[in-house]
Amino acid sequence: MAMELLSPPPSLCHFHSRKLFLFSSLKPISISKSLSRLRSKGGVFTRPMVVKACVKVEEKNVGESRAGEWGKVSAVLFDMDGVLCNSEEPSRMAAVDVFAEMGVQVTVDDFVPFMGMGEANFLGGVASVKGVKDFDPQAAKKRFFEIYLDKYAKPNSGIGFPGALEIITQCKNKGLKVAVASSADRIKVDANLAAAGLPLSMFDAIVSADAFENLKPAPDIFLAASKILDVSPSECIVIEDALAGVQAAKAAKMRCIAVTTTLTEETLKDAGPSIIRNDIGNVSLDDILSGGSGRYSM
């Protein structure tokens, strides 16, 4: 609890300076007798006398104060790859396999600039950089999903991040709505959540890339999630790991907690998230509800 000491009212300080110590006399004084004496001397009272303490102690709850500055929170929108699921590296490995089948040599690092933008952009971005001719993004995406689901998104694969289930449960117990808002196609979202042990029934909404033309960093997916949840964007908290995701949250006018599972803190800071944490296991309910103890404390 924070204690704030307020200044004494100026009127009482004036009385004090003239040494009218009515309430600190050595002998008790009857208020009624004092008033009678003043009346007998021609005193006139037009309103009741109000006595205020010279010192007021006000108590404030520090957490409530922070929450007030942070603003109201009604919903949490979780990105999937790199936030709920440790799936960014396996995704890049599956993409390398796709290009290897086309006879194009790439590395997992080549895909980093295109993370969080959806599989077609994820694959197509590297194809453009490498100058791949006659690249078919839809065919490449189809093959990508076949490889990814066969090799990486298997039940009990350990793809889920520790702490993901716990923070989702805490949010729901606090009365917050929760959603998955991902630039991945629904086939990958369902497979990843199943492999991570996160039942679809836990979420109030699942929004994937399939129905959208504009993916992150455009705000469309996040705005659609807030509409489905019937929650104002200003009351939504986004949890993201990719630059495109942080940028999409800002474009949607939502507060964003970024995690450094994929990119460094320095890189994420450039996008301007509200808070940065190591991973979903380090995101607390206090971070979500009141902004935590510091913007970039890990």
Tab-separated table of C-alpha atoms in Angstrom, residues 104-256:
chain	number	residue	atom	x	y	z
A	104	VAL	CA	16.988	-24.338	-54.380
A	105	GLN	CA	19.419	-24.113	-51.474
A	106	VAL	CA	18.260	-21.895	-48.601
A	107	THR	CA	18.870	-21.698	-44.850
A	108	VAL	CA	16.505	-21.308	-41.911
A	109	ASP	CA	17.807	-17.758	-41.402
A	110	ASP	CA	16.569	-16.744	-44.849
A	111	PHE	CA	12.984	-16.993	-43.580
A	112	VAL	CA	13.359	-14.825	-40.462
A	113	PRO	CA	12.354	-11.513	-42.143
A	114	PHE	CA	9.087	-13.076	-43.334
A	115	MET	CA	7.910	-14.706	-40.097
A	116	GLY	CA	4.418	-13.940	-38.915
A	117	MET	CA	3.159	-12.966	-42.378
A	118	GLY	CA	1.430	-16.218	-43.335
A	119	GLU	CA	2.820	-19.215	-45.160
A	120	ALA	CA	2.371	-17.856	-48.700
A	121	ASN	CA	4.352	-14.706	-47.862
A	122	PHE	CA	6.763	-16.703	-45.703
A	123	LEU	CA	7.678	-18.933	-48.650
A	124	GLY	CA	7.122	-16.393	-51.401
A	125	GLY	CA	9.358	-13.794	-49.750
A	126	VAL	CA	12.348	-16.122	-49.843
A	127	ALA	CA	11.507	-17.253	-53.375
A	128	SER	CA	11.590	-13.626	-54.478
A	129	VAL	CA	14.903	-12.938	-52.758
A	130	LYS	CA	16.443	-16.067	-54.288
A	131	GLY	CA	15.080	-15.299	-57.730
A	132	VAL	CA	13.099	-18.535	-58.044
A	133	LYS	CA	11.340	-18.494	-61.416
A	134	ASP	CA	7.757	-19.680	-61.926
A	135	PHE	CA	7.265	-19.978	-58.162
A	136	ASP	CA	3.747	-21.135	-57.273
A	137	PRO	CA	3.008	-19.962	-53.694
A	138	GLN	CA	-0.139	-22.068	-53.335
A	139	ALA	CA	1.566	-25.277	-54.458
A	140	ALA	CA	4.542	-24.512	-52.218
A	141	LYS	CA	2.229	-23.841	-49.273
A	142	LYS	CA	0.398	-27.127	-49.822
A	143	ARG	CA	3.684	-29.041	-49.823
A	144	PHE	CA	4.868	-27.083	-46.791
A	145	PHE	CA	1.854	-28.203	-44.750
A	146	GLU	CA	2.342	-31.820	-45.796
A	147	ILE	CA	5.953	-31.788	-44.600
A	148	TYR	CA	5.280	-29.766	-41.474
A	149	LEU	CA	2.353	-31.864	-40.237
A	150	ASP	CA	4.142	-35.124	-41.020
A	151	LYS	CA	7.471	-34.277	-39.367
A	152	TYR	CA	6.831	-31.675	-36.680
A	153	ALA	CA	3.251	-31.137	-35.484
A	154	LYS	CA	2.679	-34.508	-33.882
A	155	PRO	CA	0.841	-35.174	-30.608
A	156	ASN	CA	3.132	-35.180	-27.578
A	157	SER	CA	5.862	-33.543	-29.656
A	158	GLY	CA	6.589	-31.012	-26.922
A	159	ILE	CA	5.784	-28.176	-29.270
A	160	GLY	CA	3.861	-26.221	-26.632
A	161	PHE	CA	5.655	-23.549	-24.604
A	162	PRO	CA	5.713	-24.124	-20.816
A	163	GLY	CA	3.323	-21.721	-19.133
A	164	ALA	CA	0.970	-21.294	-22.088
A	165	LEU	CA	-1.836	-23.389	-20.609
A	166	GLU	CA	-1.415	-21.722	-17.211
A	167	ILE	CA	-1.684	-18.114	-18.419
A	168	ILE	CA	-4.677	-18.908	-20.641
A	169	THR	CA	-6.407	-20.537	-17.668
A	170	GLN	CA	-5.597	-17.580	-15.409
A	171	CYS	CA	-7.050	-15.162	-17.954
A	172	LYS	CA	-10.253	-17.160	-18.247
A	173	ASN	CA	-10.588	-17.447	-14.470
A	174	LYS	CA	-10.282	-13.658	-14.279
A	175	GLY	CA	-13.184	-13.284	-16.683
A	176	LEU	CA	-11.143	-12.258	-19.710
A	177	LYS	CA	-11.995	-13.490	-23.188
A	178	VAL	CA	-9.168	-15.313	-24.982
A	179	ALA	CA	-8.538	-15.905	-28.668
A	180	VAL	CA	-5.924	-17.261	-31.033
A	181	ALA	CA	-5.188	-14.703	-33.758
A	182	SER	CA	-2.696	-16.200	-36.214
A	183	SER	CA	-1.416	-15.504	-39.716
A	184	ALA	CA	-1.121	-19.267	-40.196
A	185	ASP	CA	-3.801	-21.262	-42.018
A	186	ARG	CA	-6.352	-23.091	-39.920
A	187	ILE	CA	-4.889	-26.519	-40.772
A	188	LYS	CA	-1.650	-25.519	-39.055
A	189	VAL	CA	-3.375	-23.775	-36.142
A	190	ASP	CA	-5.419	-26.864	-35.307
A	191	ALA	CA	-2.430	-29.202	-35.631
A	192	ASN	CA	-0.184	-27.014	-33.481
A	193	LEU	CA	-2.720	-26.489	-30.717
A	194	ALA	CA	-3.427	-30.232	-30.600
A	195	ALA	CA	0.291	-31.024	-30.468
A	196	ALA	CA	0.721	-28.454	-27.690
A	197	GLY	CA	-2.124	-29.902	-25.603
A	198	LEU	CA	-4.256	-26.752	-25.898
A	199	PRO	CA	-7.886	-27.759	-26.572
A	200	LEU	CA	-9.781	-25.602	-29.060
A	201	SER	CA	-12.603	-25.350	-26.528
A	202	MET	CA	-10.395	-23.197	-24.291
A	203	PHE	CA	-10.659	-20.271	-26.697
A	204	ASP	CA	-13.570	-17.929	-27.261
A	205	ALA	CA	-12.427	-17.416	-30.850
A	206	ILE	CA	-9.831	-18.778	-33.254
A	207	VAL	CA	-8.941	-16.488	-36.142
A	208	SER	CA	-6.609	-17.806	-38.847
A	209	ALA	CA	-5.303	-16.541	-42.176
A	210	ASP	CA	-7.650	-18.469	-44.460
A	211	ALA	CA	-10.343	-15.792	-44.714
A	212	PHE	CA	-8.070	-12.760	-45.036
A	213	GLU	CA	-6.426	-11.087	-47.978
A	214	ASN	CA	-4.342	-8.749	-45.822
A	215	LEU	CA	-2.267	-10.532	-43.191
A	216	LYS	CA	0.040	-9.123	-40.519
A	217	PRO	CA	1.472	-6.454	-40.361
A	218	ALA	CA	-2.008	-5.346	-41.474
A	219	PRO	CA	-4.376	-5.180	-38.468
A	220	ASP	CA	-7.214	-7.169	-40.097
A	221	ILE	CA	-6.807	-10.416	-38.132
A	222	PHE	CA	-6.659	-8.670	-34.756
A	223	LEU	CA	-9.599	-6.396	-35.576
A	224	ALA	CA	-11.654	-9.402	-36.695
A	225	ALA	CA	-10.858	-11.179	-33.414
A	226	SER	CA	-11.972	-8.175	-31.348
A	227	LYS	CA	-15.207	-7.985	-33.345
A	228	ILE	CA	-15.947	-11.686	-32.859
A	229	LEU	CA	-15.297	-11.331	-29.126
A	230	ASP	CA	-17.415	-8.149	-29.044
A	231	VAL	CA	-14.585	-6.280	-27.305
A	232	SER	CA	-13.266	-2.846	-28.240
A	233	PRO	CA	-9.712	-2.895	-29.692
A	234	SER	CA	-8.692	-0.523	-26.895
A	235	GLU	CA	-9.529	-3.267	-24.365
A	236	CYS	CA	-7.524	-6.009	-26.128
A	237	ILE	CA	-4.000	-7.135	-25.243
A	238	VAL	CA	-1.997	-8.848	-27.993
A	239	ILE	CA	0.858	-11.266	-27.240
A	240	GLU	CA	3.287	-11.563	-30.170
A	241	ASP	CA	6.796	-12.688	-31.089
A	242	ALA	CA	7.230	-11.304	-34.617
A	243	LEU	CA	7.789	-7.766	-35.860
A	244	ALA	CA	4.850	-8.110	-38.229
A	245	GLY	CA	2.646	-9.092	-35.300
A	246	VAL	CA	3.724	-6.185	-33.091
A	247	GLN	CA	3.194	-3.809	-36.009
A	248	ALA	CA	-0.263	-5.282	-36.639
A	249	ALA	CA	-1.221	-4.805	-32.988
A	250	LYS	CA	-0.160	-1.157	-33.090
A	251	ALA	CA	-2.057	-0.638	-36.343
A	252	ALA	CA	-5.144	-2.083	-34.610
A	253	LYS	CA	-4.553	0.346	-31.687
A	254	MET	CA	-4.085	-2.530	-29.261
A	255	ARG	CA	-1.496	-2.855	-26.508
A	256	CYS	CA	1.115	-5.511	-27.213
